Amino acid sequence: MTTSTSAPPAPPALPARAPRRRRSAGRRAGWTAVLLTSLAIVAYSGVPYLMGALEDLDQDRAPLASAYAAMPPVVQVALVLHVAGAAVALLVGPFQFWAALRRRFPQAHRWAGRAYLLGVTVGGAASLVMAPWNTAGMVGFLGFGSLGVLWLWTGWRAYRAVRGGDVRSHQAWMIRNFALTYGAVMLRTWVPLLLTAQAFAAGDAFDLDAAFDNAYDAVTFLAWVPNLLVAEWLVRRRGLPSYRLVDR
């Protein structure tokens, strides 16, 4: 008589925790970098414009002050409102993506979101007033004007989505909107990089004023278009509703 024995069942596979930990650590590091750079830009490049009359400001920290000091009062007021609105959005925006804050303090998250969208509305509307008077000419009008329109539009879509109870679409539109807000940081990142590249290429023939004009023309689009591409990649990677030209 023979007896057959079956092999013991294989133990269940353990979940792959290491990749999740790495992703979580990467997200925390990315969020921290965005927060710190946003705070740095507000402190170094935003606050100086709110410290007094434009003609009296430090040109190193407020390089546009002298140009806008000669412009009509409505444009000067728009500049101050734009800086103030953008500063609020940069200060509040990173905390809107803090998952623990949303879970534990949803009311604080909602009020912070209202403050953020108010900053976007004020800063975006003021930017449209400034666009025809910008110092980069027609390319600046097109670049900064498009940024202002998209900043307001994506903020409106985020607000409309959350008011309609579509939280996932709200998250997707907030990612896109903050990518445009973060253009304030990238503008001040791209300019020195472009100046360095031109200095390396020109050598002894390097002209700082001409190089700055070239760099500033480029960043009118370069400061925010790549941000939107990264934002859309993040939206799709997280399985959030991607952008469609026609709503179903």
Coordinates of C-alpha atoms in Angstrom, one line a residue:
M1 CA 0.0 0.0 0.0
T2 CA 1.4 3.3 -1.0
T3 CA 0.6 6.6 0.5
S4 CA 0.9 9.9 -1.3
T5 CA 2.0 13.0 0.4
S6 CA 1.4 16.4 -1.1
A7 CA 3.8 19.2 -0.7
P8 CA 2.9 21.8 1.9
P9 CA 1.4 25.0 0.4
A10 CA 3.9 27.7 -0.2
P11 CA 3.7 30.6 2.3
P12 CA 2.0 33.7 0.9
A13 CA 4.3 36.2 -0.6
L14 CA 5.1 39.1 1.6
P15 CA 4.1 42.5 0.2
A16 CA 6.8 44.6 -1.3
R17 CA 7.1 47.3 1.3
A18 CA 10.5 48.6 0.3
P19 CA 9.3 50.2 -3.0
R20 CA 6.4 51.9 -1.2
R21 CA 8.8 53.2 1.5
R22 CA 11.1 54.6 -1.2
R23 CA 8.1 56.3 -3.0
S24 CA 6.9 57.7 0.3
A25 CA 10.3 59.0 1.2
G26 CA 10.7 60.5 -2.3
R27 CA 7.4 62.3 -2.0
R28 CA 8.3 63.7 1.4
A29 CA 11.7 64.9 0.1
G30 CA 10.0 66.5 -3.0
W31 CA 7.3 68.2 -0.8
T32 CA 10.0 69.5 1.5
A33 CA 12.0 70.9 -1.4
V34 CA 8.9 72.6 -2.8
L35 CA 8.0 74.1 0.6
L36 CA 11.5 75.4 1.3
T37 CA 12.0 76.9 -2.1
S38 CA 8.6 78.6 -2.0
L39 CA 9.3 80.1 1.4
A40 CA 12.7 81.3 0.2
I41 CA 11.3 83.0 -2.9
V42 CA 8.6 84.7 -0.8
A43 CA 11.1 85.9 1.7
Y44 CA 13.9 87.0 -0.7
S45 CA 12.0 88.1 -3.8
G46 CA 8.4 88.8 -2.6
V47 CA 8.7 90.7 0.7
P48 CA 11.0 93.5 -0.7
Y49 CA 8.3 94.7 -3.0
L50 CA 6.0 95.2 0.0
M51 CA 8.5 97.2 2.1
G52 CA 7.9 100.7 0.6
A53 CA 7.7 102.9 -2.5
L54 CA 9.0 101.2 -5.6
E55 CA 11.6 103.9 -6.3
D56 CA 13.1 103.5 -2.9
L57 CA 13.5 99.7 -3.0
D58 CA 16.8 97.7 -3.2
Q59 CA 17.4 97.0 -6.9
D60 CA 19.2 93.8 -6.1
R61 CA 16.3 92.2 -4.3
A62 CA 13.5 94.0 -6.3
P63 CA 15.0 94.4 -9.8
L64 CA 11.7 95.3 -11.4
A65 CA 10.9 98.1 -8.9
S66 CA 12.7 100.9 -10.9
A67 CA 10.9 99.9 -14.2
Y68 CA 7.5 99.8 -12.6
A69 CA 8.0 103.0 -10.6
A70 CA 7.8 105.0 -13.9
M71 CA 4.5 103.3 -14.9
P72 CA 0.9 104.5 -14.3
P73 CA -0.3 104.1 -10.7
V74 CA -2.8 101.4 -11.6
V75 CA 0.1 99.2 -12.9
Q76 CA 2.1 99.9 -9.7
V77 CA -0.9 98.9 -7.6
A78 CA -1.3 95.8 -9.7
L79 CA 2.3 94.9 -9.1
V80 CA 1.9 95.1 -5.4
L81 CA -1.3 93.0 -5.5
H82 CA 0.3 90.5 -7.8
V83 CA 3.2 90.0 -5.4
A84 CA 0.9 89.8 -2.4
G85 CA -1.4 87.3 -4.0
A86 CA 1.4 85.1 -5.3
A87 CA 3.1 85.2 -1.9
V88 CA -0.1 83.9 -0.2
A89 CA -0.4 81.2 -2.8
L90 CA 3.2 80.1 -2.4
L91 CA 3.0 80.1 1.4
V92 CA -0.2 78.1 1.6
G93 CA 0.0 76.0 -1.5
P94 CA 2.4 73.3 -0.3
F95 CA 0.4 72.6 2.8
Q96 CA -2.7 71.8 0.6
F97 CA -0.8 68.7 -0.6
W98 CA 0.0 67.5 3.0
A99 CA -2.1 64.4 3.3
A100 CA -2.0 64.3 7.1
L101 CA -3.4 67.8 7.3
R102 CA -6.3 66.9 5.0
R103 CA -7.1 63.8 7.1
R104 CA -6.7 65.1 10.6
F105 CA -7.8 68.7 10.1
P106 CA -10.2 68.9 7.2
Q107 CA -11.6 72.2 8.3
A108 CA -8.1 73.8 8.3
H109 CA -7.5 72.3 4.9
R110 CA -10.7 73.9 3.5
W111 CA -9.9 77.4 5.0
A112 CA -6.3 77.2 3.7
G113 CA -7.7 76.3 0.3
R114 CA -9.9 79.3 0.3
A115 CA -7.0 81.5 1.2
Y116 CA -4.9 79.9 -1.5
L117 CA -7.5 80.4 -4.2
L118 CA -8.0 84.0 -3.0
G119 CA -4.3 84.6 -3.5
V120 CA -4.5 83.1 -6.9
T121 CA -7.5 85.2 -7.9
V122 CA -5.9 88.4 -6.7
G123 CA -2.4 87.6 -8.1
G124 CA -3.8 86.3 -11.4
A125 CA -6.1 89.3 -12.0
A126 CA -3.3 91.7 -11.2
S127 CA -1.0 89.9 -13.6
L128 CA -3.4 90.5 -16.5
V129 CA -3.3 94.2 -15.7
M130 CA 0.5 94.1 -15.7
A131 CA 0.9 92.0 -18.8
P132 CA 0.6 94.9 -21.4
W133 CA 3.2 96.9 -19.4
N134 CA 5.7 94.1 -18.8
T135 CA 9.4 94.7 -19.4
A136 CA 9.8 91.9 -21.9
G137 CA 7.7 93.4 -24.6
M138 CA 5.4 91.3 -26.8
V139 CA 7.0 87.9 -25.8
G140 CA 6.4 88.9 -22.2
F141 CA 2.8 89.9 -22.9
L142 CA 2.1 86.5 -24.5
G143 CA 4.0 84.4 -22.0
F144 CA 3.0 86.2 -18.8
G145 CA -0.5 86.9 -20.1
S146 CA -1.1 83.2 -20.9
L147 CA 0.2 82.3 -17.5
G148 CA -2.2 84.7 -15.8
V149 CA -5.2 83.3 -17.8
L150 CA -4.3 79.7 -17.1
W151 CA -3.6 80.5 -13.4
L152 CA -7.1 81.9 -13.0
W153 CA -8.8 79.2 -15.1
T154 CA -7.2 76.2 -13.4
G155 CA -8.0 77.7 -10.0
W156 CA -11.6 78.1 -11.1
R157 CA -11.8 74.5 -12.3
A158 CA -10.4 73.3 -9.0
Y159 CA -13.0 75.3 -7.0
R160 CA -15.8 74.2 -9.2
A161 CA -14.8 70.5 -8.9
V162 CA -14.7 70.6 -5.1
R163 CA -18.0 72.5 -4.9
G164 CA -19.5 69.8 -7.1
G165 CA -18.2 67.0 -4.8
D166 CA -15.6 65.7 -7.4
V167 CA -12.6 65.5 -5.1
R168 CA -10.4 63.6 -7.5
S169 CA -10.8 66.2 -10.2
H170 CA -10.3 68.9 -7.6
Q171 CA -6.9 67.3 -6.7
A172 CA -5.9 67.1 -10.3
W173 CA -6.7 70.8 -11.0
M174 CA -5.0 71.9 -7.8
I175 CA -1.8 70.1 -9.0
R176 CA -2.0 71.9 -12.3
N177 CA -2.7 75.2 -10.6
F178 CA 0.1 75.0 -8.1
A179 CA 2.5 74.1 -11.0
L180 CA 1.7 77.5 -12.4
T181 CA 2.1 79.1 -9.0
Y182 CA 5.5 77.5 -8.7
G183 CA 6.5 79.3 -11.9
A184 CA 7.5 82.2 -9.5
V185 CA 10.2 79.9 -8.2
M186 CA 11.3 78.5 -11.5
L187 CA 11.6 81.9 -13.1
R188 CA 14.2 82.8 -10.5
T189 CA 15.9 79.4 -11.0
W190 CA 16.0 79.6 -14.8
V191 CA 17.4 83.1 -15.1
P192 CA 20.8 82.4 -13.4
L193 CA 21.1 79.1 -15.2
L194 CA 20.5 80.8 -18.6
L195 CA 23.0 83.6 -17.7
T196 CA 25.6 81.0 -16.7
A197 CA 25.1 79.1 -20.0
Q198 CA 25.4 82.3 -22.0
A199 CA 28.5 83.4 -20.1
F200 CA 30.1 80.0 -20.8
A201 CA 29.3 80.1 -24.5
A202 CA 30.3 83.8 -25.0
G203 CA 33.5 83.8 -23.1
D204 CA 35.2 87.2 -23.1
A205 CA 32.5 88.7 -25.3
F206 CA 29.8 88.1 -22.6
D207 CA 27.4 91.1 -22.2
L208 CA 25.5 90.8 -18.9
D209 CA 22.7 93.2 -19.9
A210 CA 22.1 91.5 -23.3
A211 CA 22.3 88.1 -21.7
F212 CA 19.7 89.1 -19.0
D213 CA 17.3 90.3 -21.7
N214 CA 17.7 87.0 -23.5
A215 CA 17.1 85.0 -20.4
Y216 CA 14.1 87.0 -19.3
D217 CA 12.5 86.7 -22.7
A218 CA 12.9 82.9 -22.5
V219 CA 11.6 82.5 -18.9
T220 CA 8.3 84.2 -19.8
F221 CA 7.4 80.7 -21.1
L222 CA 10.1 78.5 -19.6
A223 CA 9.1 79.3 -16.0
W224 CA 5.7 77.6 -16.3
V225 CA 5.3 75.4 -19.5
P226 CA 7.6 72.6 -18.2
N227 CA 5.8 72.8 -14.8
L228 CA 2.5 72.0 -16.5
L229 CA 4.0 69.0 -18.3
V230 CA 5.3 67.7 -15.0
A231 CA 2.0 68.3 -13.3
E232 CA 0.1 66.4 -16.0
W233 CA 2.5 63.5 -15.6
L234 CA 1.9 63.5 -11.8
V235 CA -1.9 63.6 -12.4
R236 CA -1.8 60.6 -14.7
R237 CA 0.7 58.7 -12.5
R238 CA -1.6 59.0 -9.5
G239 CA -4.6 57.9 -11.5
L240 CA -6.4 61.2 -11.2
P241 CA -8.7 62.4 -14.0
S242 CA -6.5 63.6 -16.9
Y243 CA -7.2 66.7 -18.9
R244 CA -9.8 66.3 -21.7
L245 CA -10.6 69.0 -24.2
V246 CA -14.3 68.0 -24.1
D247 CA -16.0 66.9 -20.8
R248 CA -18.1 63.8 -20.9

